mmCIF file of C-alpha atoms in Angstrom:
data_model
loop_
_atom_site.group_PDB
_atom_site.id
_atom_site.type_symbol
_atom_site.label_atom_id
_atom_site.label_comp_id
_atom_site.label_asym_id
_atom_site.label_seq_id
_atom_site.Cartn_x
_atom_site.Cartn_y
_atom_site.Cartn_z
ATOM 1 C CA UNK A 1 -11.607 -10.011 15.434
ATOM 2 C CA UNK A 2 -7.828 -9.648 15.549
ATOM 3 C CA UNK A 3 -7.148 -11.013 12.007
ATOM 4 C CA UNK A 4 -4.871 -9.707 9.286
ATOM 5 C CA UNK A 5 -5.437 -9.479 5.676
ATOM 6 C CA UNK A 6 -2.565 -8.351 3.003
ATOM 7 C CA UNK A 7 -3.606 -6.316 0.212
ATOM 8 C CA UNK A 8 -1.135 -5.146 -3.081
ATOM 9 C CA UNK A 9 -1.178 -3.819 -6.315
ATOM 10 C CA UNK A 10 2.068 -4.154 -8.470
ATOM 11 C CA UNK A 11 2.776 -2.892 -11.394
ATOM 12 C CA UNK A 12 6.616 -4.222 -11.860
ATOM 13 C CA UNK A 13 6.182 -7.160 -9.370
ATOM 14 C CA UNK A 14 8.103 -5.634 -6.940
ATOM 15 C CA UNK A 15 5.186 -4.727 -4.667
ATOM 16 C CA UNK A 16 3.567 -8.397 -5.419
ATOM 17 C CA UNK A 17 6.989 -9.887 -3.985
ATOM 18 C CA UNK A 18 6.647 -7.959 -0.495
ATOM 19 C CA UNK A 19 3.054 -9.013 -0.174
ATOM 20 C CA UNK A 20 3.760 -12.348 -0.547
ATOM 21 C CA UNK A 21 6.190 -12.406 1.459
ATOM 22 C CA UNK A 22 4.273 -10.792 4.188
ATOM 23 C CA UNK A 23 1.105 -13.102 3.723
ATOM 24 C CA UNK A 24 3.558 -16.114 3.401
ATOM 25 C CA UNK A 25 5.558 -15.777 6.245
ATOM 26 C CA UNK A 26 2.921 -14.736 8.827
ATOM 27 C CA UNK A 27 0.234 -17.210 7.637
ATOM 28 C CA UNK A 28 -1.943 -14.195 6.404
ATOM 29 C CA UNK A 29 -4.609 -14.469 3.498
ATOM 30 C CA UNK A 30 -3.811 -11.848 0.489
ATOM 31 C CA UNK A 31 -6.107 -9.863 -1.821
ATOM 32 C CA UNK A 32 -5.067 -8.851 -5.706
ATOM 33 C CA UNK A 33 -5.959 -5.149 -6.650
ATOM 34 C CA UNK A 34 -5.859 -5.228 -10.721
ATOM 35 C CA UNK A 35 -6.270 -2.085 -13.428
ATOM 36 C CA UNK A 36 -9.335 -3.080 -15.545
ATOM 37 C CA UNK A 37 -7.446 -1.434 -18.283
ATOM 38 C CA UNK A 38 -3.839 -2.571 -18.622
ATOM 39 C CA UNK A 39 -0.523 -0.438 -18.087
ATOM 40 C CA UNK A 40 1.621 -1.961 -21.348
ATOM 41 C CA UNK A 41 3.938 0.208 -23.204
ATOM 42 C CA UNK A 42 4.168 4.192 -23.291
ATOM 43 C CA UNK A 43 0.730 4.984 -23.263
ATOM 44 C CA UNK A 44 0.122 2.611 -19.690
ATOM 45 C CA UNK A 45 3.305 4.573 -18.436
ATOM 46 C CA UNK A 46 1.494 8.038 -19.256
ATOM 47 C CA UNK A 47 -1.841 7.170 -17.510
ATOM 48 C CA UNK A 48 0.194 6.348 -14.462
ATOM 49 C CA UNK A 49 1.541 9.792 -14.404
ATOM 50 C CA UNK A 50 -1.376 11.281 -15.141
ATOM 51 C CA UNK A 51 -3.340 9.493 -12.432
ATOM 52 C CA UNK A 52 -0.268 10.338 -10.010
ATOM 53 C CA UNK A 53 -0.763 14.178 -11.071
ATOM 54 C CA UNK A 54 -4.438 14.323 -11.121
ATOM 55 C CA UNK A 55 -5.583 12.537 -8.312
ATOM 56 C CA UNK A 56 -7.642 10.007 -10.349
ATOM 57 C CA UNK A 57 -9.075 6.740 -9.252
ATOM 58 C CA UNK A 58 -8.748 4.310 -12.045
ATOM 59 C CA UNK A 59 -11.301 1.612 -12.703
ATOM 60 C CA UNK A 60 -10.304 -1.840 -10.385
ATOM 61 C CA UNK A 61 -10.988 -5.384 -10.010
ATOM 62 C CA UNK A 62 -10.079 -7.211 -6.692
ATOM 63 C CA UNK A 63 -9.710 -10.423 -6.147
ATOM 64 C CA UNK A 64 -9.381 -11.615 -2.345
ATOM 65 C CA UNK A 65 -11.279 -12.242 1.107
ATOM 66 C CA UNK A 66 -13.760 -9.479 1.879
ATOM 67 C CA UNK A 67 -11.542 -6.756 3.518
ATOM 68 C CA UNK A 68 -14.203 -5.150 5.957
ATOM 69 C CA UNK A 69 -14.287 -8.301 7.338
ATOM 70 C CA UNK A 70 -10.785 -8.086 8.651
ATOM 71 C CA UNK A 71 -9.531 -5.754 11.245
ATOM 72 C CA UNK A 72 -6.474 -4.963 9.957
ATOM 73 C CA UNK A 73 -5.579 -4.530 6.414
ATOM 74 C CA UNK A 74 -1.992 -4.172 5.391
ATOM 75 C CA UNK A 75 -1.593 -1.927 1.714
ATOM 76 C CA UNK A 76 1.112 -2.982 0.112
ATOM 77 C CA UNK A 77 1.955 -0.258 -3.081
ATOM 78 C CA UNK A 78 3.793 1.232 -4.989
ATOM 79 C CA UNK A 79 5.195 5.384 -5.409
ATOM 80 C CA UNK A 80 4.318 7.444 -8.695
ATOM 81 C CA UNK A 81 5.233 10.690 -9.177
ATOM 82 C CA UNK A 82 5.798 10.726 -5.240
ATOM 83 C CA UNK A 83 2.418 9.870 -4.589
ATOM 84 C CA UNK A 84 0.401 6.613 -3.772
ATOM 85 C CA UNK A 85 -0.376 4.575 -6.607
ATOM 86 C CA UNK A 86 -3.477 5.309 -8.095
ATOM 87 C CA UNK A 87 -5.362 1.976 -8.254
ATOM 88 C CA UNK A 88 -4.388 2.011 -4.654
ATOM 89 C CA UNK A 89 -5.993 5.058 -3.968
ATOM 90 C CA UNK A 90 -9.219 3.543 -6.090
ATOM 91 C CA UNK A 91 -9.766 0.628 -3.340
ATOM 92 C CA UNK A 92 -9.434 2.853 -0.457
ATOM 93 C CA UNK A 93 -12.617 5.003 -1.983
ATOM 94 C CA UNK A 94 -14.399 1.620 -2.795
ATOM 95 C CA UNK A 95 -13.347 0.324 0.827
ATOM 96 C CA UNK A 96 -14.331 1.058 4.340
ATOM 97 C CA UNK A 97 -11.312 -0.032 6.631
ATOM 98 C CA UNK A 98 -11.003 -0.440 10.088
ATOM 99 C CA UNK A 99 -7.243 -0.093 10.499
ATOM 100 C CA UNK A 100 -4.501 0.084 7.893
ATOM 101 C CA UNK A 101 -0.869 -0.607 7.656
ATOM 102 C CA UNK A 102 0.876 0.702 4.928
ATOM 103 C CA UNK A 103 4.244 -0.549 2.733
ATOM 104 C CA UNK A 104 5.168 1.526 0.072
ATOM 105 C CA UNK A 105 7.734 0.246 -2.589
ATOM 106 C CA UNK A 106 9.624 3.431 -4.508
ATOM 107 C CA UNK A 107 12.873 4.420 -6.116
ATOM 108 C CA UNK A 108 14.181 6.942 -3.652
ATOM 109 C CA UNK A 109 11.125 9.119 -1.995
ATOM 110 C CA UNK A 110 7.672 9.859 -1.270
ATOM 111 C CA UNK A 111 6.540 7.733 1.308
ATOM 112 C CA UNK A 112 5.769 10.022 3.605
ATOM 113 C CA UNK A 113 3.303 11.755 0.950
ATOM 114 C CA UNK A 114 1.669 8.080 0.370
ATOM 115 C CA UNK A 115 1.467 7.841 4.530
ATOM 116 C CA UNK A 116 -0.345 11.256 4.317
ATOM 117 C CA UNK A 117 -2.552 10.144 1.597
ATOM 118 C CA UNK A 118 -3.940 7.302 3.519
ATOM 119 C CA UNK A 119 -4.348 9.386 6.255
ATOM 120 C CA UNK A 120 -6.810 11.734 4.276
ATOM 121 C CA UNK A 121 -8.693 8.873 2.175
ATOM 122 C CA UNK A 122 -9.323 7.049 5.304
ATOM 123 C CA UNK A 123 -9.513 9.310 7.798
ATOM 124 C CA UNK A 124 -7.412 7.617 10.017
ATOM 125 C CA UNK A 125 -3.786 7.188 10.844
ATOM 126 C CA UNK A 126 -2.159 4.366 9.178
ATOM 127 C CA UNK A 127 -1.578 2.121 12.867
ATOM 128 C CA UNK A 128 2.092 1.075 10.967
ATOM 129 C CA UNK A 129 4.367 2.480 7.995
ATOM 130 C CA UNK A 130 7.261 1.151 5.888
ATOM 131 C CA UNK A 131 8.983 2.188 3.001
ATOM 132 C CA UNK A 132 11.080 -0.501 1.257
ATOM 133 C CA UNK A 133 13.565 0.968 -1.739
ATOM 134 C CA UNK A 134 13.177 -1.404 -4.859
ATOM 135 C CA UNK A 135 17.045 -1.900 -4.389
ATOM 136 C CA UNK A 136 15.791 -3.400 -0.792
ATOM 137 C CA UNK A 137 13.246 -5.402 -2.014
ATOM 138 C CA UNK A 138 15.427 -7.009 -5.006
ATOM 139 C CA UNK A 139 18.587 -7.324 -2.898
ATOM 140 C CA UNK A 140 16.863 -8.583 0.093
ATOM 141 C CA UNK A 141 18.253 -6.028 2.772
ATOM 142 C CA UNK A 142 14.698 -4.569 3.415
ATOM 143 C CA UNK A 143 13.150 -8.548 4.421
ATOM 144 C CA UNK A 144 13.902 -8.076 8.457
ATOM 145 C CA UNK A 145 12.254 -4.902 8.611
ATOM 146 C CA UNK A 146 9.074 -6.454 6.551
ATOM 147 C CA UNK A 147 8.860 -9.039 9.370
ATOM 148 C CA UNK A 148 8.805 -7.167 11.928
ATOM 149 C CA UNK A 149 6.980 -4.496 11.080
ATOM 150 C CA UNK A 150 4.036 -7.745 10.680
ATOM 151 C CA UNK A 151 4.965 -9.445 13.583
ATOM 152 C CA UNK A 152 4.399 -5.401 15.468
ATOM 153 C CA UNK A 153 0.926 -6.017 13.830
ATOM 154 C CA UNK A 154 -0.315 -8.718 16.162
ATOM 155 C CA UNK A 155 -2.764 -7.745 18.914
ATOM 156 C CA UNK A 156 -0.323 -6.069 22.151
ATOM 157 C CA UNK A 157 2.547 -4.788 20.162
ATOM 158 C CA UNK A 158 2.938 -1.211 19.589
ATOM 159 C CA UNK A 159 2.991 0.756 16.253
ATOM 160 C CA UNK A 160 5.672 1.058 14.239
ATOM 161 C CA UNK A 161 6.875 3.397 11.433
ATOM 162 C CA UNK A 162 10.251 3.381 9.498
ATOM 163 C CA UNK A 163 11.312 5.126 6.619
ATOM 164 C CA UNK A 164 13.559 3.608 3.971
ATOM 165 C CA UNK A 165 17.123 3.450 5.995
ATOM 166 C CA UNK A 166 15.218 1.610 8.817
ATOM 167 C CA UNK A 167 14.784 4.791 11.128
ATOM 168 C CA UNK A 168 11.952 5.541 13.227
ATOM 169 C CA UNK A 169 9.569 8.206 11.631
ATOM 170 C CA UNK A 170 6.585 9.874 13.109
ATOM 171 C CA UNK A 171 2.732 9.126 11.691
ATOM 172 C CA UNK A 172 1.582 11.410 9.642
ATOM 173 C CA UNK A 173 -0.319 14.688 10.913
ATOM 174 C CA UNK A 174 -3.515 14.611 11.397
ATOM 175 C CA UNK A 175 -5.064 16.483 8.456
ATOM 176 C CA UNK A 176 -1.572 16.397 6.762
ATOM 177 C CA UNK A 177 -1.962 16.843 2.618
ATOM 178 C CA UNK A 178 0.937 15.061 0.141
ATOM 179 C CA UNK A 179 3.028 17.051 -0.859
#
């Protein structure tokens, strides 16, 4: 099976806008990871931290096509506290996955620690990596590399991994840890 499925979880909407996107423009079906307890105000902004810091898998819902069912599932996320968002992190422990892609969303850094992340949840090297900046996202600039990182996706094109300024960045390690 050489099919594709999109996957997100967005706090701010920034991460929901490069999912759909993604889905949208390659014709690919996408899956909703929710918090069953919402993030409002101060106290949803603490828990975020605190599942950053502690390594915590928050209670989920997802709504979507079965994703063991596809062979390639593209994570679309955002960074907390330099680390991959923790309802994220919660569907890749409720999820076996053939191959993953990952695209982070941040402020300025941590990707790479997300990349590693995925890497040690899974077991297995993400097959492609992007980081988008919000500023990228919101302004547009970050679109081209989106699309091509998914059209790299498609059975016979090599892997791909870019950091934020659009440079080619090595997988992570095997056995790597976030920093």
């Amino acid at each position: 099976m050489d099919s594709i499925l999109v996957v997100h979880y967005s706090l701010s909407g920034v991460s929901r806008r490069v999912a759909q996107l993604l889905a949208s423009h390659h014709g690919w079906p996408l899956g909703t990871i929710e918090d069953r307890r919402p993030r409002v105000g101060l106290r949803g902004t603490w828990r975020c931290v605190l599942d950053s810091l502690l390594d915590r898998q928050p209670r989920i819902r997802y709504r979507g096509p079965v994703p063991e069912e596809f062979r390639t599932v593209v994570l679309v996320a955002p960074i907390w506290m330099y680390r991959l968002a923790a309802p994220m992190r919660s569907f890749l422990h409720e999820h076996r996955l053939r191959r993953v892609a990952v695209v982070v969303t941040m402020g300025s850094a941590g990707a790479s620690n997300a990349f590693a992340e995925v890497h040690r949840i899974t077991g297995k090297a993400p097959v492609a990596t992007l980081a988008l900046t919000a500023h990228e996202v919101e302004s547009g600039s970050g679109t081209g590399r989106l699309i091509e990182m998914g059209l790299r996706l498609r059975p016979g094109h090599a892997t791909v991994h870019q950091d934020a300024a659009g440079h080619a960045i090595a997988p992570p390690a095997a056995g790597a840890r976030p920093r």
